[in-house]
Short mmCIF file of C-alpha atoms in Angstrom, two decimals:
data_model
loop_
_atom_site.label_atom_id
_atom_site.label_comp_id
_atom_site.label_asym_id
_atom_site.label_seq_id
_atom_site.Cartn_x
_atom_site.Cartn_y
_atom_site.Cartn_z
CA MET A 72 -43.38 36.91 142.63
CA THR A 73 -43.88 35.12 145.56
CA GLY A 74 -45.69 31.63 145.98
CA THR A 75 -49.04 33.25 147.02
CA THR A 76 -49.23 35.34 143.65
CA VAL A 77 -47.95 32.16 141.05
CA CYS A 78 -50.81 30.31 142.97
CA ARG A 79 -53.41 32.99 142.81
CA THR A 80 -52.22 33.36 139.07
CA VAL A 81 -52.25 29.91 137.95
CA VAL A 82 -55.69 29.34 139.03
CA ALA A 83 -56.98 32.70 137.79
CA ILE A 84 -55.47 31.00 134.46
CA ALA A 85 -58.08 28.17 134.75
CA LEU A 86 -60.75 30.54 135.80
CA THR A 87 -60.28 32.16 132.70
CA ALA A 88 -60.41 29.07 130.60
CA THR A 89 -63.25 28.00 131.97
CA LEU A 90 -65.35 30.93 131.48
CA ALA A 91 -63.85 31.26 127.68
CA GLY A 92 -64.80 27.89 127.22
CA LEU A 93 -68.51 28.71 127.08
CA THR A 94 -69.42 27.29 130.64
CA GLY A 95 -70.77 30.80 131.30
CA CYS A 96 -73.92 30.78 133.78
CA THR A 97 -74.98 27.36 133.34
CA SER A 98 -71.93 26.41 135.90
CA SER A 99 -72.18 25.42 139.35
CA GLY A 100 -69.76 25.35 142.27
CA GLY A 101 -68.39 27.77 144.24
CA PRO A 102 -65.22 29.27 145.17
CA ALA A 103 -62.92 28.99 148.30
CA ASP A 104 -61.94 32.08 150.48
CA GLY A 105 -59.90 34.38 148.55
CA GLY A 106 -59.36 35.03 144.50
CA PRO A 107 -56.94 36.36 142.07
CA GLY A 108 -56.64 39.61 144.12
CA GLY A 109 -56.65 38.17 147.46
CA SER A 110 -54.32 36.31 149.69
CA ALA A 111 -55.28 32.61 148.71
CA PRO A 112 -56.33 30.92 145.35
CA PRO A 113 -59.83 29.98 145.23
CA ALA A 114 -60.30 26.09 144.57
CA ALA A 115 -62.59 26.84 141.70
CA THR A 116 -64.51 29.19 139.19
CA PRO A 117 -66.56 32.05 141.06
CA GLN A 118 -69.97 30.81 141.36
CA PRO A 119 -72.80 32.22 139.22
CA SER A 120 -76.33 32.00 141.18
CA ALA A 121 -77.07 28.32 140.08
CA PRO A 122 -78.72 25.32 141.60
CA SER A 123 -75.39 23.59 142.76
CA SER A 124 -75.01 20.01 141.35
CA THR A 125 -76.79 18.31 144.42
CA ALA A 126 -79.66 20.14 143.94
CA PRO A 127 -83.16 18.79 143.06
CA PRO A 128 -83.20 19.10 139.14
CA SER A 129 -85.92 21.27 137.83
CA PRO A 130 -89.22 19.76 136.39
CA SER A 131 -88.56 18.50 132.62
CA LEU A 132 -90.44 21.12 130.05
CA THR A 133 -93.05 18.86 128.07
CA GLY A 134 -95.27 19.94 124.86
CA PRO A 135 -94.34 21.63 121.48
CA SER A 136 -91.25 23.76 123.18
CA ALA A 137 -89.96 20.68 124.45
CA GLU A 138 -89.86 18.78 121.47
CA ALA A 139 -88.50 21.82 119.58
CA LEU A 140 -85.82 22.21 121.58
CA ARG A 141 -84.90 18.56 122.12
CA ALA A 142 -84.44 18.24 118.41
CA VAL A 143 -81.82 21.36 118.73
CA GLU A 144 -80.10 19.05 121.41
CA ARG A 145 -79.81 16.61 119.05
CA ALA A 146 -78.84 18.27 115.92
CA THR A 147 -75.83 20.49 118.06
CA GLY A 148 -74.64 16.99 119.76
CA ARG A 149 -74.47 15.37 116.15
CA ALA A 150 -72.68 18.00 114.84
CA GLY A 151 -69.99 17.16 117.14
CA SER A 152 -67.65 20.45 116.52
CA ALA A 153 -68.02 24.39 115.27
CA ARG A 154 -66.05 27.57 115.51
CA VAL A 155 -66.90 29.45 118.60
CA GLU A 156 -66.74 33.46 118.75
CA SER A 157 -67.26 34.79 122.33
CA THR A 158 -67.03 37.38 124.88
CA THR A 159 -67.42 37.32 128.59
CA VAL A 160 -67.75 39.87 131.49
CA MET A 161 -67.65 38.84 135.08
CA GLY A 162 -68.33 42.43 137.02
CA SER A 163 -65.12 44.01 137.59
CA GLU A 164 -62.95 40.88 137.78
CA LEU A 165 -62.64 39.73 133.79
CA SER A 166 -63.42 40.47 130.56
CA LEU A 167 -62.24 38.51 127.85
CA GLU A 168 -62.75 37.44 124.38
CA ALA A 169 -62.37 33.97 122.98
CA ALA A 170 -61.89 32.30 119.47
CA GLY A 171 -61.30 29.01 118.14
CA ALA A 172 -62.67 25.69 117.16
CA LEU A 173 -63.88 23.13 120.00
CA GLY A 174 -65.10 19.42 119.39
CA TRP A 175 -67.29 17.23 121.62
CA ARG A 176 -67.48 13.64 120.78
CA ASP A 177 -68.19 10.77 123.15
CA ASP A 178 -64.37 10.99 124.41
CA GLY A 179 -64.54 14.58 126.05
CA LEU A 180 -63.93 18.08 124.97
CA THR A 181 -61.07 18.88 122.56
CA GLY A 182 -59.72 22.23 120.57
CA THR A 183 -58.26 25.11 120.83
CA LEU A 184 -58.85 28.85 121.54
CA THR A 185 -57.28 31.88 121.61
CA ILE A 186 -57.93 34.19 124.91
CA THR A 187 -57.65 37.72 125.11
CA TYR A 188 -57.98 39.63 128.02
CA THR A 189 -59.92 42.79 127.68
CA GLY A 190 -60.36 44.43 131.18
CA GLY A 191 -61.08 43.89 134.81
CA THR A 192 -58.47 43.22 137.72
CA THR A 193 -57.64 39.52 136.69
CA ALA A 194 -56.74 41.02 133.02
CA GLU A 195 -54.41 43.63 134.86
CA THR A 196 -52.53 40.98 136.73
CA MET A 197 -51.98 38.93 133.68
CA ARG A 198 -50.75 42.26 131.95
CA ARG A 199 -48.16 43.12 134.89
CA LEU A 200 -46.91 39.41 134.15
CA GLY A 201 -46.76 39.94 130.27
CA THR A 202 -49.63 38.14 128.88
CA THR A 203 -52.50 40.14 127.52
CA ALA A 204 -53.35 36.78 125.56
CA MET A 205 -53.06 33.16 125.67
CA GLU A 206 -53.45 29.69 123.59
CA ALA A 207 -55.91 27.38 125.47
CA ARG A 208 -55.60 23.56 124.40
CA TYR A 209 -58.51 21.26 125.34
CA LEU A 210 -57.82 17.57 125.31
CA PRO A 211 -60.05 14.87 126.97
CA ASP A 212 -57.95 14.42 130.45
CA ALA A 213 -56.60 17.68 130.86
CA TYR A 214 -56.46 21.53 129.74
CA TYR A 215 -53.39 23.01 128.57
CA ALA A 216 -53.06 27.10 129.22
CA GLU A 217 -49.59 28.83 127.41
CA VAL A 218 -48.08 31.63 129.60
CA GLY A 219 -45.77 34.62 128.35
CA ASP A 220 -42.13 34.34 128.98
CA GLU A 221 -42.54 36.63 132.17
CA PHE A 222 -44.59 34.21 133.65
CA ALA A 223 -42.82 31.13 132.34
CA ASP A 224 -39.71 32.69 134.14
CA ARG A 225 -41.18 31.89 137.45
CA VAL A 226 -42.04 28.33 136.77
CA GLY A 227 -38.89 27.13 135.55
CA GLY A 228 -38.92 28.56 132.07
CA ARG A 229 -42.00 26.43 131.20
CA HIS A 230 -44.20 28.10 128.90
CA TRP A 231 -47.61 25.37 129.33
CA ILE A 232 -49.51 25.04 132.37
CA LYS A 233 -51.31 21.53 132.25
CA TYR A 234 -54.90 21.11 134.54
CA VAL A 235 -55.41 17.23 134.55
CA TYR A 236 -59.38 17.08 135.66
CA GLU A 237 -58.80 14.42 138.05
CA ASP A 238 -56.41 16.48 139.65
CA LEU A 239 -58.83 19.49 140.03
CA GLU A 240 -61.64 16.95 141.64
CA ASP A 241 -59.20 17.19 144.42
CA LEU A 242 -59.30 20.59 145.45
CA GLY A 243 -60.45 21.61 148.80
CA GLY A 244 -64.28 22.07 149.63
CA GLY A 245 -65.63 19.69 146.99
CA ALA A 246 -65.41 23.00 144.55
CA GLY A 247 -62.85 21.19 142.57
CA ALA A 248 -64.98 18.49 141.07
CA GLY A 249 -67.54 21.03 139.46
CA PHE A 250 -64.75 22.97 138.02
CA ALA A 251 -63.62 19.46 136.77
CA ASP A 252 -66.79 18.78 134.98
CA GLN A 253 -67.34 22.45 134.10
CA MET A 254 -63.73 22.08 131.94
CA ARG A 255 -65.06 19.11 130.43
CA ASN A 256 -68.75 20.00 129.65
CA THR A 257 -68.23 23.18 127.59
CA THR A 258 -70.36 22.45 124.58
CA PRO A 259 -73.49 24.70 123.05
CA ASN A 260 -75.84 22.00 123.75
CA GLN A 261 -75.53 22.54 127.64
CA ALA A 262 -77.18 25.94 127.05
CA VAL A 263 -80.07 23.89 125.44
CA LYS A 264 -79.92 20.79 128.27
CA LEU A 265 -80.56 24.16 130.59
CA LEU A 266 -83.46 25.89 128.81
CA LEU A 267 -85.38 22.38 129.00
CA THR A 268 -85.35 22.75 133.07
CA ALA A 269 -86.80 26.19 132.80
CA GLU A 270 -90.53 26.53 133.74
CA ASP A 271 -90.81 29.88 131.48
CA VAL A 272 -88.98 28.74 128.26
CA ARG A 273 -90.44 30.28 125.30
CA ARG A 274 -90.09 31.36 121.70
CA VAL A 275 -89.47 34.77 121.21
CA GLY A 276 -90.02 34.78 117.39
CA GLU A 277 -87.99 34.78 114.54
CA GLU A 278 -85.03 37.07 114.20
CA LYS A 279 -81.71 37.79 112.57
CA ALA A 280 -78.52 36.86 113.88
CA ARG A 281 -75.25 37.29 112.01
CA GLY A 282 -77.09 37.89 108.89
CA ARG A 283 -78.95 34.34 109.12
CA ARG A 284 -82.74 33.48 109.59
CA THR A 285 -83.34 32.29 112.95
CA THR A 286 -85.55 31.54 116.14
CA HIS A 287 -85.09 33.06 119.11
CA TRP A 288 -85.91 31.17 122.77
CA THR A 289 -85.14 32.29 126.03
CA GLY A 290 -85.94 31.25 129.81
CA THR A 291 -85.18 31.86 133.32
CA VAL A 292 -83.30 29.04 135.55
CA GLY A 293 -82.33 28.97 139.29
CA GLY A 294 -85.50 30.09 140.92
CA ALA A 295 -84.97 33.14 143.33
CA THR A 296 -81.33 33.56 141.89
CA ALA A 297 -82.63 33.44 138.62
CA GLN A 298 -80.47 33.44 135.04
CA THR A 299 -81.42 34.20 131.86
CA VAL A 300 -80.52 31.68 128.88
CA ASP A 301 -81.07 33.12 125.15
CA ILE A 302 -80.30 30.94 122.30
CA TRP A 303 -80.90 31.47 118.52
CA VAL A 304 -81.06 28.28 116.43
CA ASP A 305 -81.36 28.20 112.70
CA ASP A 306 -83.27 26.17 110.24
CA ARG A 307 -80.88 23.10 110.97
CA ASP A 308 -81.76 23.07 114.51
CA LEU A 309 -78.25 24.44 115.44
CA LEU A 310 -77.16 27.33 117.41
CA VAL A 311 -76.17 30.31 115.98
CA LYS A 312 -75.92 32.48 118.87
CA LYS A 313 -76.28 32.21 122.87
CA VAL A 314 -76.28 34.60 125.56
CA GLU A 315 -76.22 33.92 129.27
CA ARG A 316 -76.68 36.04 132.23
CA GLY A 317 -76.55 35.62 135.90
CA ARG A 318 -74.38 36.81 138.95
CA THR A 319 -71.46 35.94 140.81
CA GLU A 320 -69.73 37.23 144.10
CA ASN A 321 -67.81 39.71 141.68
CA GLY A 322 -70.76 41.26 140.05
CA GLU A 323 -72.91 40.07 136.78
CA LEU A 324 -71.69 37.46 134.37
CA THR A 325 -72.69 37.74 131.23
CA GLN A 326 -71.69 35.70 127.94
CA THR A 327 -72.51 36.11 124.36
CA ALA A 328 -71.09 33.26 121.93
CA TYR A 329 -71.48 32.83 118.30
CA TYR A 330 -71.10 29.45 116.53
CA SER A 331 -70.58 28.92 112.84
CA GLU A 332 -68.99 25.83 110.65
CA TYR A 333 -70.47 23.07 112.54
CA GLY A 334 -68.38 19.78 111.62
CA VAL A 335 -65.45 21.60 111.33
CA THR A 336 -62.40 19.19 111.69
CA VAL A 337 -60.53 20.21 115.49
CA SER A 338 -57.31 19.23 116.80
CA ALA A 339 -55.21 20.21 119.69
CA GLU A 340 -51.90 18.51 120.17
CA ARG A 341 -50.01 18.37 123.82
CA PRO A 342 -47.45 20.72 124.32
CA PRO A 343 -43.62 19.21 124.97
CA ALA A 344 -43.60 17.69 128.25
CA ALA A 345 -40.39 19.91 128.88
CA ASP A 346 -41.96 22.93 128.48
CA THR A 347 -45.27 22.01 130.58
CA ALA A 348 -45.47 22.67 134.24
CA ASP A 349 -48.31 20.91 136.15
CA PHE A 350 -50.85 22.39 138.02
CA LYS A 351 -50.83 20.31 141.08
CA GLU A 352 -47.27 20.54 141.16
CA LEU A 353 -47.00 23.96 141.24
CA LEU A 354 -49.75 24.64 143.95
CA ALA A 355 -47.73 22.13 146.02
CA SER A 356 -44.38 23.56 145.72
CA GLN A 357 -45.75 27.40 146.35
CA GLY A 358 -47.54 26.01 149.38
CA GLY A 359 -50.75 25.95 147.74
#
């Protein structure tokens, strides 16, 4: 495996984590030149057609719809954790499934997800490296991704890659800062916050989601490069389902997520240091 391939792969793993971590189309930030199939590693996730973090904020929603959605935002925030199941498709680049539990307390994101590659060019690259699924561990200061034996052989026999958020912020072009924010802020109430900026948000009506009675809300964000955000909320003002749709440079990005068992106990242990490779050090050693 060449140094460039190692660089591409470790960034592709981080991309997978961000998508699986439920950022979906709410993320901002942009890619550098190149990608998992190119000649250089991207500095961040592919950019959905969304306002950048420096763009002027959209007008805040007011009225009964705003009151209802703010109640959802508060209830979801107070719950602090949930079990999560999601599917993500990003054009022909990547499709994946994720399942596990995430917590979002004051000290940051924590939890563990099992991420399974189901299709796309990135998935094919990972399969060639002997990895069809991986465990992702989120801690307040860093994210850890497990890799298979074949890839571990290329990084000193270590089976975990550590992504420190502060290191991600140092990536070139300013894109890394947005990437780090995405990795830290993958909580279900982010979709509600986004809907509160949509001028056309509306209550669709009562619907069943996973056998539960829910209220369906929808809205578009991003102006000329519109994305859609749909949420289904139960009678406790908690998200049951979320669907986000947008576009990236690699095609349409669609994510569907389901939430259950709010308040579940969440834990994530740091892998052994001797079995962990640091993302920043890997890039430096491979000329990234």
